[in-house]
Coordinates of C-alpha atoms in Angstrom, one line a residue:
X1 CA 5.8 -39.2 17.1
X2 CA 5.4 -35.7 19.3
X3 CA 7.0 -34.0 16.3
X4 CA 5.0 -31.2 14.9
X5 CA 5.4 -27.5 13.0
X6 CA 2.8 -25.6 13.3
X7 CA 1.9 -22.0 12.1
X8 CA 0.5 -19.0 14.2
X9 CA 0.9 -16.5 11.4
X10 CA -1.7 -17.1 8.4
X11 CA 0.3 -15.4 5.7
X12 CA 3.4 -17.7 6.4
X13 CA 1.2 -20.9 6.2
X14 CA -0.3 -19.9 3.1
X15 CA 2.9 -19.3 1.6
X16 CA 4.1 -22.7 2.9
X17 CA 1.2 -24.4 1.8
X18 CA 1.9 -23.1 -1.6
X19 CA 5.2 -24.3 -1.5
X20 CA 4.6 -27.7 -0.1
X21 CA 2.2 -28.2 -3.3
X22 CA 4.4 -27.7 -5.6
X23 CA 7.5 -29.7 -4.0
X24 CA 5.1 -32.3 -3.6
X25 CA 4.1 -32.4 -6.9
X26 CA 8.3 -32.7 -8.0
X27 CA 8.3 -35.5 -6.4
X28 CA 10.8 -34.0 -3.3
X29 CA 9.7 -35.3 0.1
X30 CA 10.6 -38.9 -1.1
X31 CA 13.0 -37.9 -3.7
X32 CA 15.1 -36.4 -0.5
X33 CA 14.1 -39.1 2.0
X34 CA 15.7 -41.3 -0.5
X35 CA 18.9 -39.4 -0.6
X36 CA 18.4 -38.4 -4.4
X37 CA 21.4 -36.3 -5.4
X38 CA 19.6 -34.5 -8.4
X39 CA 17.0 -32.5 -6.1
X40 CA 19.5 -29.5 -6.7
X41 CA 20.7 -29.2 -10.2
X42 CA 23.4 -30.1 -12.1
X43 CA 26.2 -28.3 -10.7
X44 CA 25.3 -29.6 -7.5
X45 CA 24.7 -33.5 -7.8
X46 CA 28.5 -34.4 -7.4
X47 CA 28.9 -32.8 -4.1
X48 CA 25.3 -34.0 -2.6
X49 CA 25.8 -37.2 -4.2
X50 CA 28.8 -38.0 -1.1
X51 CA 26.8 -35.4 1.7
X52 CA 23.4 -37.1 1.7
X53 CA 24.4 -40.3 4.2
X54 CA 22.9 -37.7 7.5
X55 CA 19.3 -39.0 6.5
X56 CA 20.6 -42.7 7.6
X57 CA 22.4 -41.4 10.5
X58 CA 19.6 -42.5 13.2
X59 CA 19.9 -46.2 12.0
X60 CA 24.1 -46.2 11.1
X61 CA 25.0 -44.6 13.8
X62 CA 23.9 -47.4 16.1
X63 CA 27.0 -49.1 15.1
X64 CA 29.0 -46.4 17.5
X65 CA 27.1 -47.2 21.0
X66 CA 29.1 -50.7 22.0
X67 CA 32.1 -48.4 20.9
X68 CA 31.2 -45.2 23.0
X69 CA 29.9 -47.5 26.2
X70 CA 33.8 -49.1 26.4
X71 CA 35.1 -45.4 25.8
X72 CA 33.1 -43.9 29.0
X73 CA 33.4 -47.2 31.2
X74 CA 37.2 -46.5 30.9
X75 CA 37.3 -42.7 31.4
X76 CA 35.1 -43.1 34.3
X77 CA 37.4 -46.1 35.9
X78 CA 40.0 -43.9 35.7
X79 CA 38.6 -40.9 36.8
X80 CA 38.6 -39.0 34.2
X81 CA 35.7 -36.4 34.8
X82 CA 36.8 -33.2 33.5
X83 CA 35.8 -33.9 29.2
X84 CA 37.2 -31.4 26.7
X85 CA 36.0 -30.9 23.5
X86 CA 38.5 -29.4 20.6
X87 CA 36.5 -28.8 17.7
X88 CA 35.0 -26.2 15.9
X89 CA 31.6 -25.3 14.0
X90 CA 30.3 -28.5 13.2
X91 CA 32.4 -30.7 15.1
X92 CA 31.4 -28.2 18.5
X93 CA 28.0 -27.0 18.2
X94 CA 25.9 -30.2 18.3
X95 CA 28.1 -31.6 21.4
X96 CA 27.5 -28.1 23.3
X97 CA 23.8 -28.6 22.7
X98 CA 23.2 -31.8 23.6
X99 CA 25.6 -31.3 26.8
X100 CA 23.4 -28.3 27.6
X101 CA 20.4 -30.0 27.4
X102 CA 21.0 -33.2 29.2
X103 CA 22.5 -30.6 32.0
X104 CA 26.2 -32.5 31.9
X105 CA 29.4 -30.7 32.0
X106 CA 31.4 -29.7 28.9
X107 CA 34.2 -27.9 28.4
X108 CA 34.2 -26.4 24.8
X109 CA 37.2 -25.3 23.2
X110 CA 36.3 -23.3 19.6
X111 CA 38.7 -20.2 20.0
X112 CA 42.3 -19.2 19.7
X113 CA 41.7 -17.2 22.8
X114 CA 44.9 -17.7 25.2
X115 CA 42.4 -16.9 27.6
X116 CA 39.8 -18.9 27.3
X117 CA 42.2 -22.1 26.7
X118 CA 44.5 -21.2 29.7
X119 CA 41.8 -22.0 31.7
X120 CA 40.6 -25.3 30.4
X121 CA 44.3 -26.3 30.6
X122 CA 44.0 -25.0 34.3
X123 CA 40.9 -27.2 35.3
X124 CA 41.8 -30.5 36.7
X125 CA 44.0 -31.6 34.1
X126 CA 45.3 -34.6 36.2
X127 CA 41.4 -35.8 35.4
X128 CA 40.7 -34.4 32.1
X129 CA 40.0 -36.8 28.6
X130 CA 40.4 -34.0 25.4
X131 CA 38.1 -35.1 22.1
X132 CA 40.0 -33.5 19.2
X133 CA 37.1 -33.2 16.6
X134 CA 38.4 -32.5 13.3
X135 CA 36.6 -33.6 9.7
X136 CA 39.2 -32.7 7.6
X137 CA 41.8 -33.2 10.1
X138 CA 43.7 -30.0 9.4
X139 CA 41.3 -27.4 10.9
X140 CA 44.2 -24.8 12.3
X141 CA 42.6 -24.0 16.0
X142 CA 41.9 -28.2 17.0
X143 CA 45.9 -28.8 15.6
X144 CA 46.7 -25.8 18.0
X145 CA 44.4 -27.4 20.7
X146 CA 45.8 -30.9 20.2
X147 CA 49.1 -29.4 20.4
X148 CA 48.9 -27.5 23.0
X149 CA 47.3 -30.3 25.0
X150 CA 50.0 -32.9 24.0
X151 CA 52.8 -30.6 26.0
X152 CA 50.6 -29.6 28.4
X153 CA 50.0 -33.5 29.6
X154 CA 53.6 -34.6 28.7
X155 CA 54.4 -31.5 31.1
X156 CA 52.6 -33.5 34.0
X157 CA 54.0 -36.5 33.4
X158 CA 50.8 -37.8 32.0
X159 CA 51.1 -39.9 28.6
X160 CA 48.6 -38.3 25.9
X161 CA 47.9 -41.6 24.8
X162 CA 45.5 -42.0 27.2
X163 CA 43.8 -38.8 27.1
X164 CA 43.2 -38.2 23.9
X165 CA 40.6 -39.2 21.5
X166 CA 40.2 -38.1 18.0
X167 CA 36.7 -37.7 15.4
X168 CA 37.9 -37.4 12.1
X169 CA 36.9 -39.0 8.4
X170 CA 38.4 -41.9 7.2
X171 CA 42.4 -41.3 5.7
X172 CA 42.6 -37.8 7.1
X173 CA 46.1 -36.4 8.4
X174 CA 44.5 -36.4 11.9
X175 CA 43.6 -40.2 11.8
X176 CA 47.3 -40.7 10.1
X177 CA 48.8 -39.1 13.5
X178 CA 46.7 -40.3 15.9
X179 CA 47.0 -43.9 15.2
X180 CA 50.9 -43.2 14.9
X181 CA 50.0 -41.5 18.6
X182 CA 48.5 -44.4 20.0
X183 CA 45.4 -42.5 20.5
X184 CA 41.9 -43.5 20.3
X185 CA 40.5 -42.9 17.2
X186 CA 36.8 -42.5 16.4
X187 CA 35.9 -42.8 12.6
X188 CA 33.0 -40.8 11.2
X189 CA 30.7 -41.1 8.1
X190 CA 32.6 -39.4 5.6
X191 CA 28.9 -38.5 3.6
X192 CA 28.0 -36.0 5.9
X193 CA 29.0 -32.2 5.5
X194 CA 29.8 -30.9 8.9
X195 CA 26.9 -29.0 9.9
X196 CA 25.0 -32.0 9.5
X197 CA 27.2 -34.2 11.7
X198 CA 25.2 -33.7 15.3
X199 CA 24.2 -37.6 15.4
X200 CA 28.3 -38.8 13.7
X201 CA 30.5 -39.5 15.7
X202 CA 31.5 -35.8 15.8
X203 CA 28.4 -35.0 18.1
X204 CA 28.2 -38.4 20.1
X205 CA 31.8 -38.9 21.5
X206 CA 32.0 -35.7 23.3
X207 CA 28.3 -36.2 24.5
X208 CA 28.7 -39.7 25.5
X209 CA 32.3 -39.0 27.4
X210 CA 30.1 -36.1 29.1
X211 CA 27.3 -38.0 30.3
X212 CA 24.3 -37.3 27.9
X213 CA 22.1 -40.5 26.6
X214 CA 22.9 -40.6 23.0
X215 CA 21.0 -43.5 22.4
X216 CA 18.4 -41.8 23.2
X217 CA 18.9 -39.2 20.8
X218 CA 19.3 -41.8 18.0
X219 CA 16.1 -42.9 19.1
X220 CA 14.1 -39.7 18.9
X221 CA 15.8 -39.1 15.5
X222 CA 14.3 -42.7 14.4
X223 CA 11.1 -42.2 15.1
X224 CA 10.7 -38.8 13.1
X225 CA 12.6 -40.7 10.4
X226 CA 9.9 -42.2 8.6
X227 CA 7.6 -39.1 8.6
X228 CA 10.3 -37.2 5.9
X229 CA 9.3 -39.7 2.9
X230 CA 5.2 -38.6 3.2
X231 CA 3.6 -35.6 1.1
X232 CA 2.2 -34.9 4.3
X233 CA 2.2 -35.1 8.1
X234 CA 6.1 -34.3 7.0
X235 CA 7.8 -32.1 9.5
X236 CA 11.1 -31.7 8.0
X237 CA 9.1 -30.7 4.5
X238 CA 6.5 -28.2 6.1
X239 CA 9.5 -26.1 8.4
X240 CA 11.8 -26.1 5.2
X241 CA 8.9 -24.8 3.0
X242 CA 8.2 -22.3 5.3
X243 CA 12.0 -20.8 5.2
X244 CA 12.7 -21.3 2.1
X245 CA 8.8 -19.4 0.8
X246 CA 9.6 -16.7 3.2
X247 CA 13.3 -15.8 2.2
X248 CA 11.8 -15.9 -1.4
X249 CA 9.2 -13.4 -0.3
X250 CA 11.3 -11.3 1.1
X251 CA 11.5 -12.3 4.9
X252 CA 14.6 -14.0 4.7
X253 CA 15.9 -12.9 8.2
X254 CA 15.5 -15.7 11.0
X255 CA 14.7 -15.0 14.5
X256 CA 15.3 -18.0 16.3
X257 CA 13.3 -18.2 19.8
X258 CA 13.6 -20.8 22.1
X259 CA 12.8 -19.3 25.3
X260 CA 10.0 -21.6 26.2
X261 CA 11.9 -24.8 25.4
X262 CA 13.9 -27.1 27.4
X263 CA 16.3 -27.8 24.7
X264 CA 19.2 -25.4 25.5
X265 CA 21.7 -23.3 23.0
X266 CA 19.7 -24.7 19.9
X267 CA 19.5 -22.0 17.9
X268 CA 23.6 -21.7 17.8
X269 CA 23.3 -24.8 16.2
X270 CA 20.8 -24.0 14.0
X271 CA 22.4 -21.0 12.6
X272 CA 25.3 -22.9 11.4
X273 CA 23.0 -25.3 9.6
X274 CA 21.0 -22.7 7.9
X275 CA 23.5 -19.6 7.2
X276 CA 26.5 -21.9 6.0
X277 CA 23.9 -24.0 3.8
X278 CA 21.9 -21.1 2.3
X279 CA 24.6 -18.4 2.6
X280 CA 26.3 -18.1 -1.2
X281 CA 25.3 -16.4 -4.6
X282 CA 24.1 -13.5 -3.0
X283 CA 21.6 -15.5 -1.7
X284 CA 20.6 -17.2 1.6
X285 CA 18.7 -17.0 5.1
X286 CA 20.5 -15.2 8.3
X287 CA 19.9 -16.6 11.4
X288 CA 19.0 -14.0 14.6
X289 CA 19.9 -15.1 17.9
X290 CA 20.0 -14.3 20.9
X291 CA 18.0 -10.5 20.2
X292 CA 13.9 -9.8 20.0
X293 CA 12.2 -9.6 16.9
X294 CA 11.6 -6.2 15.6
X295 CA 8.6 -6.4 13.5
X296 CA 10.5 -5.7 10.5
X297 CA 8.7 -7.4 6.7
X298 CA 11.7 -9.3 5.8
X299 CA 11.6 -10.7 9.1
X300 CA 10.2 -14.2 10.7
X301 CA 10.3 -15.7 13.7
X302 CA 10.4 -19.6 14.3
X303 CA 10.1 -20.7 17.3
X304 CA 11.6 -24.2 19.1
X305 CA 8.9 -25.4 21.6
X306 CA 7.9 -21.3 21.7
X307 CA 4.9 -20.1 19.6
X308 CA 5.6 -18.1 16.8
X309 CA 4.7 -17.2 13.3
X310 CA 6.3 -21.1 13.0
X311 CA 6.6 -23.2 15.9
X312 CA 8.4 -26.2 15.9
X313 CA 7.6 -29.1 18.7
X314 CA 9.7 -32.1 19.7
X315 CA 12.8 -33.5 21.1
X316 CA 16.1 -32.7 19.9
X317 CA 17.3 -35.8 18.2
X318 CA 14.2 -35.1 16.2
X319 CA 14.6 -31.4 16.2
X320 CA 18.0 -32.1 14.5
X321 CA 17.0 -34.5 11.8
X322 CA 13.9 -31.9 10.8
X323 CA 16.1 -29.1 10.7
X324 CA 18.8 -30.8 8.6
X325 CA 16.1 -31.8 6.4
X326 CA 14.5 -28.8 6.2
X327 CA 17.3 -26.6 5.7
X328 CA 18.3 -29.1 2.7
X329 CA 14.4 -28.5 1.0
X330 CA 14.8 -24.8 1.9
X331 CA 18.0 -24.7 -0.6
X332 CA 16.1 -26.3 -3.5
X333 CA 13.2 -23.3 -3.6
X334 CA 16.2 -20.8 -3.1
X335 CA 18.3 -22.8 -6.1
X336 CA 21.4 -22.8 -4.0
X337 CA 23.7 -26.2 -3.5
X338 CA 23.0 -26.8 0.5
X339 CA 26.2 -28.8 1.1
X340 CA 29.5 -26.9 -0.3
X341 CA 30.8 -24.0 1.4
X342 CA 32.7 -21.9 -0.8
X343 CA 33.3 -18.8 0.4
X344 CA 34.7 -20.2 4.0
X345 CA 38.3 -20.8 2.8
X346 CA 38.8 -17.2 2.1
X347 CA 39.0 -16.3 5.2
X348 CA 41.4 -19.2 6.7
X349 CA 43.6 -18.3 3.5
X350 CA 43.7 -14.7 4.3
X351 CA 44.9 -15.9 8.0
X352 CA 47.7 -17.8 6.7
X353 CA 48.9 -15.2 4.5
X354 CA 48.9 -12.5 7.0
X355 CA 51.1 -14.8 9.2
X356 CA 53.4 -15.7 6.4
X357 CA 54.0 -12.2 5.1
X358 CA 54.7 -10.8 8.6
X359 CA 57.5 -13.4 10.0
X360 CA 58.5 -12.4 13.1
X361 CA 57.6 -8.9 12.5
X362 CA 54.3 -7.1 14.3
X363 CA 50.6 -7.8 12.4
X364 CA 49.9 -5.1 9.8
X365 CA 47.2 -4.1 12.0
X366 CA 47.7 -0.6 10.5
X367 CA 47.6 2.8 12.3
X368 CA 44.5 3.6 14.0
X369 CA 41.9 6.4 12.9
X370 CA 41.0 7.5 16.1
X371 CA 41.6 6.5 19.9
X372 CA 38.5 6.4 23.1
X373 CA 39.8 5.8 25.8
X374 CA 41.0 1.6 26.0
X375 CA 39.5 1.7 22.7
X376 CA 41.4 2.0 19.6
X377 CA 39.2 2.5 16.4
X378 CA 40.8 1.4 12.9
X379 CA 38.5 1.6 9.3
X380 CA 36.9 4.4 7.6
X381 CA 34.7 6.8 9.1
X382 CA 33.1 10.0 8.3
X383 CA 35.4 12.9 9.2
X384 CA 33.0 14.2 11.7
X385 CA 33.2 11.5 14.1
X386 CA 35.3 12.1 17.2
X387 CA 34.3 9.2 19.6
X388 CA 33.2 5.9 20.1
X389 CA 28.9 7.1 20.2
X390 CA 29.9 8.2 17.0
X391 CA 31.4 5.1 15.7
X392 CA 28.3 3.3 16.7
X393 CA 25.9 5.9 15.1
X394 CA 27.6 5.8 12.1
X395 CA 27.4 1.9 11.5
X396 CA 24.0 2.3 12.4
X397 CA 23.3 4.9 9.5
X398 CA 25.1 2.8 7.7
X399 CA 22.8 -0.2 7.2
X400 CA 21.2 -0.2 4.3
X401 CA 17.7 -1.7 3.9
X402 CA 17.0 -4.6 4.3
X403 CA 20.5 -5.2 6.1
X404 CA 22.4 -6.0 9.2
X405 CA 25.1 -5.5 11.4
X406 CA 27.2 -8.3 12.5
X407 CA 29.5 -7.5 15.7
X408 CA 32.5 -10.5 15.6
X409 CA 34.3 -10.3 18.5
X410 CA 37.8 -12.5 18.8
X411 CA 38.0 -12.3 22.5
X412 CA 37.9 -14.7 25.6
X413 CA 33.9 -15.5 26.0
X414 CA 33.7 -16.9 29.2
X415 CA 36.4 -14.1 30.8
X416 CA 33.0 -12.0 32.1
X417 CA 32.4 -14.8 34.7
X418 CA 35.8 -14.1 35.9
X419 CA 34.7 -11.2 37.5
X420 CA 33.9 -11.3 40.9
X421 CA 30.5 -11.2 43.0
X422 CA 29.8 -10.7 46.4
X423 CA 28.8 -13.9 48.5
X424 CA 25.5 -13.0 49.4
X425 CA 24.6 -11.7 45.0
X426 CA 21.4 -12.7 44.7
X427 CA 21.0 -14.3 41.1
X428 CA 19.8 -11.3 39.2
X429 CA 22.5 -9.2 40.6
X430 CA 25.5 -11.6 39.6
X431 CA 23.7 -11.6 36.2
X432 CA 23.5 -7.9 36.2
X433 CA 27.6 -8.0 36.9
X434 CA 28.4 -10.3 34.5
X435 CA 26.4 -8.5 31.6
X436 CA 27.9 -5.7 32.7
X437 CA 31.7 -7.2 31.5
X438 CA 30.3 -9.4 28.8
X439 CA 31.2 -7.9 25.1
X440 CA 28.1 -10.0 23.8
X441 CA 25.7 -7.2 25.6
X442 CA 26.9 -4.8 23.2
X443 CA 24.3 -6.7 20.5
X444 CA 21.3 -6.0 22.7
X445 CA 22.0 -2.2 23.4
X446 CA 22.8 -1.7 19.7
X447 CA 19.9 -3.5 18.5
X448 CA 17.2 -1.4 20.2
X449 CA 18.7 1.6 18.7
X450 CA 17.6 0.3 15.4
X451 CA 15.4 -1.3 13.4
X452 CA 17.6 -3.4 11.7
X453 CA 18.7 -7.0 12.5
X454 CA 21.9 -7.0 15.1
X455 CA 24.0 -10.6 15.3
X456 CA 26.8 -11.5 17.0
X457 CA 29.2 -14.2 16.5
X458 CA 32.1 -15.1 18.7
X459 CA 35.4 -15.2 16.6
X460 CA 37.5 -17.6 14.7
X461 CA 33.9 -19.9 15.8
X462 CA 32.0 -18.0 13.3
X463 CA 33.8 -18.3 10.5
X464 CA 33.0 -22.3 10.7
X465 CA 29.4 -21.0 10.9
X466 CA 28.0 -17.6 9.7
X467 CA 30.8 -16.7 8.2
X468 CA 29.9 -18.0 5.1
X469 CA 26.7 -16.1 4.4
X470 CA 28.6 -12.7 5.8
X471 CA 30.7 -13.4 2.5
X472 CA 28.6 -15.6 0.1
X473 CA 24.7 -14.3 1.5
X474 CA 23.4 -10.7 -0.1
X475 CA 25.8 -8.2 0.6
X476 CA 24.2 -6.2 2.6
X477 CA 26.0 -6.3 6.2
X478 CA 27.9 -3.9 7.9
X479 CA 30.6 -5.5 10.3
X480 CA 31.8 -4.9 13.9
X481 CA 34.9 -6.2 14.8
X482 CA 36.2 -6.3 18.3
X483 CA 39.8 -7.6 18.9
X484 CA 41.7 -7.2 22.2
X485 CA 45.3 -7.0 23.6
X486 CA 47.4 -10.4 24.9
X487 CA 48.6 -9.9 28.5
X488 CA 49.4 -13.9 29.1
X489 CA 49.8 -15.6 25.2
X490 CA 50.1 -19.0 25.0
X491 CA 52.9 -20.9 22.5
X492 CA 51.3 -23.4 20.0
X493 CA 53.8 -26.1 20.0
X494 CA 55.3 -26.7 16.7
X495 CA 54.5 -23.7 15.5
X496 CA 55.9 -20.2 14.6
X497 CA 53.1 -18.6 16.4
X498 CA 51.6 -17.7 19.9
X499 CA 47.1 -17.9 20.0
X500 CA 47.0 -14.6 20.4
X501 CA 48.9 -13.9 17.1
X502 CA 46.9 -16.5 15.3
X503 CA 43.8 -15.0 16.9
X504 CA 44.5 -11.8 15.5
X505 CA 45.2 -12.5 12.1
X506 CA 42.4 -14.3 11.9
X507 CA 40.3 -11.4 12.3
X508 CA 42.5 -9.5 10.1
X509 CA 42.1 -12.2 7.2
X510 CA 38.4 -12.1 7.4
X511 CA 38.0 -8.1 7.5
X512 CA 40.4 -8.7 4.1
X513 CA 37.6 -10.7 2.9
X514 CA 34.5 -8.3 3.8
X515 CA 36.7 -5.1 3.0
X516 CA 36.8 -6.9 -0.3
X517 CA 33.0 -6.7 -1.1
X518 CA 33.1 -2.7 -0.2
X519 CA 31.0 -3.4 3.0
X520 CA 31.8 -0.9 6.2
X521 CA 33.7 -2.6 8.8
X522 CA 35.4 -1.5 11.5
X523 CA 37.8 -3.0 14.1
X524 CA 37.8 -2.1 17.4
X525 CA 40.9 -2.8 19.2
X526 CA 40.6 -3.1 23.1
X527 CA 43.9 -2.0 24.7
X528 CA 42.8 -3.1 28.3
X529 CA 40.4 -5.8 28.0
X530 CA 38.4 -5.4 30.8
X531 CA 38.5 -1.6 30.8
X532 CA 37.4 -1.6 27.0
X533 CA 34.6 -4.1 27.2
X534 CA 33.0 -1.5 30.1
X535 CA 34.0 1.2 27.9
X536 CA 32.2 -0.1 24.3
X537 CA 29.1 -0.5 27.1
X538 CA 29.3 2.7 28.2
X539 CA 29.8 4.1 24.7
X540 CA 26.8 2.3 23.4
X541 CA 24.4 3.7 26.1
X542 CA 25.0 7.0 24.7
X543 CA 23.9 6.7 20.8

């Protein structure tokens, strides 16, 4: 099997060494391969004891290929080419990768963006089949999706019957209405957590409907299989040793590197697995992506198919299966449970109290503290600061060691490549222009003005993902969050609210949550989008 970690920095392999002895001697490599629910204590056996069946995954999931083969044959007969996923964190993350990867086109939805769904909805909707991806079957954006989706085809005289397909776990309310629906619906193993779901049902429908090879992908996970029962030669046990020594040492900071690999977008799935997993009682790993290592000593950097101080070869229905294993031997040196997530409901709770308490009446979004330009600035800052460079120095300064700064923005994601470009742009130019309107270059100019770790995380996506360890992890974060004004909402059907009101409390609820643990966080309110994404650019070229 071409399946390998390897080490480039010596101090990391000893420390993994170390630890690889000593879970060996426990007993763990084929203790876990054996899906023993005891590996992490007590308090943690009932909830591993149903989350363990993702180790079988490469050999049950087999069962789904005569299923999905019938499910593409008739989207393709009827021309059904346009494939939207509705899902969020671990129900959208796997798909996205694997579509990226096999270079096949898939249009995510993980927002409550108006935005960003009004133009899915706009995109050949006479050809488009929607996946509505939901493990619980209640997850608040996909019922908005589904909804908005079911009027939207009804609209076009177009029976949703026949264009929609649901994921869910057995005897969820989504499987109770879709088979009341007459829609497809797509069963998934209901002992596997969410973030471990890439090779359920949950990451091979969508990826199927979209063209990728999924059997080939249970195939590359098969082979690495039996490699995670040995003491050695065991990929899965060397990579999670090597996180789970580091973060006890002190380098619990991730960067993620992928930029030799061929396997695109992996490290936005990997972050989910490893900050929602490790992320609780004040403990826990924090994924970096997308930004350069800084050097820093509670920092490593692993690298997918890239050298680093950990490089991990092979191809991604392995890479999956490792990771999930790893991050699951990585929680028992940090003595966390790696499969409950339970600081995650906080925020959704927050949400639906904020919408509850304000009726028909405006958000308590409260009275800004001070106003640049498009940008209005709510939270508490040092009397001395005037303008937006000063908002961004301050949260700066305000890092404490060892800590971060998260920047959570609940806008459209895809609205920079709106913007347009002359015909003849060559490549690095149209780049340059849509970097130039995209609120996620804010995290590289504010990372090089400091030496601490910058993330960013688009919003409500993140808080199926990082969310958890921004609220469960060491509290030691400082939080940026950018919200932005409706000009075209969008009604969710059914319900007493518009996306854009939804997508506002939902940032509200989950700066209730932070504000909660006395962290700095500040809200940024853009009251012209495009205006105040150039402006927060502008600003942060001047700190």
């Amino acid at each position: 099997m071409d399946m390998s970690v390897t080490f480039g920095d010596e101090a990391v392999a000893a420390e993994a060494s170390v630890a690889v002895r000593k879970l060996v001697e426990e007993g763990v490599p084929q203790a876990l391969s054996n899906g023993d629910p005891t590996l992490w204590g007590p308090e943690a056996e009932a909830e591993a004891r149903v989350r363990l069946g993702w180790l079988d995954l490469p050999t049950t999931s087999r069962a789904l290929l005569p299923e999905l083969v019938k499910l593409v044959e008739r989207a393709r007969a009827e021309g059904l080419e346009h494939v939207v996923l509705a899902g969020m964190g671990g129900s959208s993350l796997a798909p996205e990768v694997i579509c990226a990867t096999a270079d096949v086109p898939l249009t995510v939805l993980d927002t409550t963006d108006p935005g960003q769904v009004r133009r899915a909805l706009a995109d050949r909707l006479d050809q488009t089949i929607v996946v509505v991806s939901s493990k619980s079957g209640t997850t608040v954006e996909t019922d908005s999706h589904r909804r908005i989706y079911e009027k939207a085809f009804r609209d076009a005289g177009i029976d949703p019957a026949g264009r929609i397909v649901v994921v869910t776990d057995p005897g969820s309310p989504l499987e109770r209405l879709a088979i009341e629906s007459g829609y497809t619906v797509i069963l998934s193993d209901p002992n596997v957590g969410g973030r471990y779901s890439a090779l359920t049902a949950f990451g091979l429908v969508p990826s199927a409907l979209a063209g990728a090879d999924v059997g080939q992908l249970l195939d590359q996970a098969a082979e690495v299989r039996p490699l995670l029962g040995q003491d050695d030669g065991n990929p899965g046990l060397d990579l999670g040793a090597a996180l789970g020594a580091a973060a006890l040492a002190g380098r619990d900071k991730l960067v993620l590197d992928d930029s030799l690999s061929g396997i695109n977008g992996f490290p936005d799935w990997a972050e989910q697995l490893i900050a929602e997993s490790t992320g609780k009682q004040g403990k826990g790993i924090l994924p970096v992506v997308g930004s350069d290592p800084t050097d820093a000593d509670d920092e490593i950097v692993v690298g997918v198919d890239t050298e680093a101080a950990v490089q991990v070869d092979g191809p991604l229905g392995a890479q999956f299966l490792v990771w999930e294993y790893a991050t699951a031997i990585a929680g028992r040196l940090l003595g966390i449970n790696p499969f409950d997530q339970p600081n995650v409901a906080e925020s959704k709770e927050n949400t639906a109290r904020i919408l509850r308490e304000a009726g028909d009446g405006p958000l308590p979004t409260g009275t800004p503290t001070l106003v640049d330009g498009p940008v209005e600035v709510h939270g508490d800052l040092p009397e001395h600061v005037k303008d937006l460079p000063g908002v961004f120095t301050a949260l700066l300064e305000d890092i404490p060691d060892r800590g971060y700064l998260a920047i959570l923005a609940f806008l459209d994601r895809e609205a920079a490549f709106d913007v347009p470009v002359p015909q003849d742009a060559s490549f690095e130019l149209i780049t340059d222009i849509w970097a130039a309107h995209d609120p996620a270059s804010l995290q590289g100019l504010l990372a090089i003005r400091t030496e601490r770790p910058v993330t960013f995380g688009w919003g409500p996506r993140y808080l199926h993902s990082t969310g958890q360890y921004h609220k469960g992890g060491p509290q030691n974060g400082v939080f940026l969050h950018l919200t932005g004004a409706v000009q075209n909402d969008l009604q969710v059907p059914g319900r007493p609210y518009t996306l854009g009101r939804l997508e506002l409390a939902q940032a509200l609820g989950d700066l209730d949550a932070l504000r909660k643990r006395g962290r700095p966080a500040v809200r940024l309110h853009l009251t012209d989008r495009e205006a105040g994404v150039r402006h927060l650019l502008s600003a942060a070229r001047e700190v």
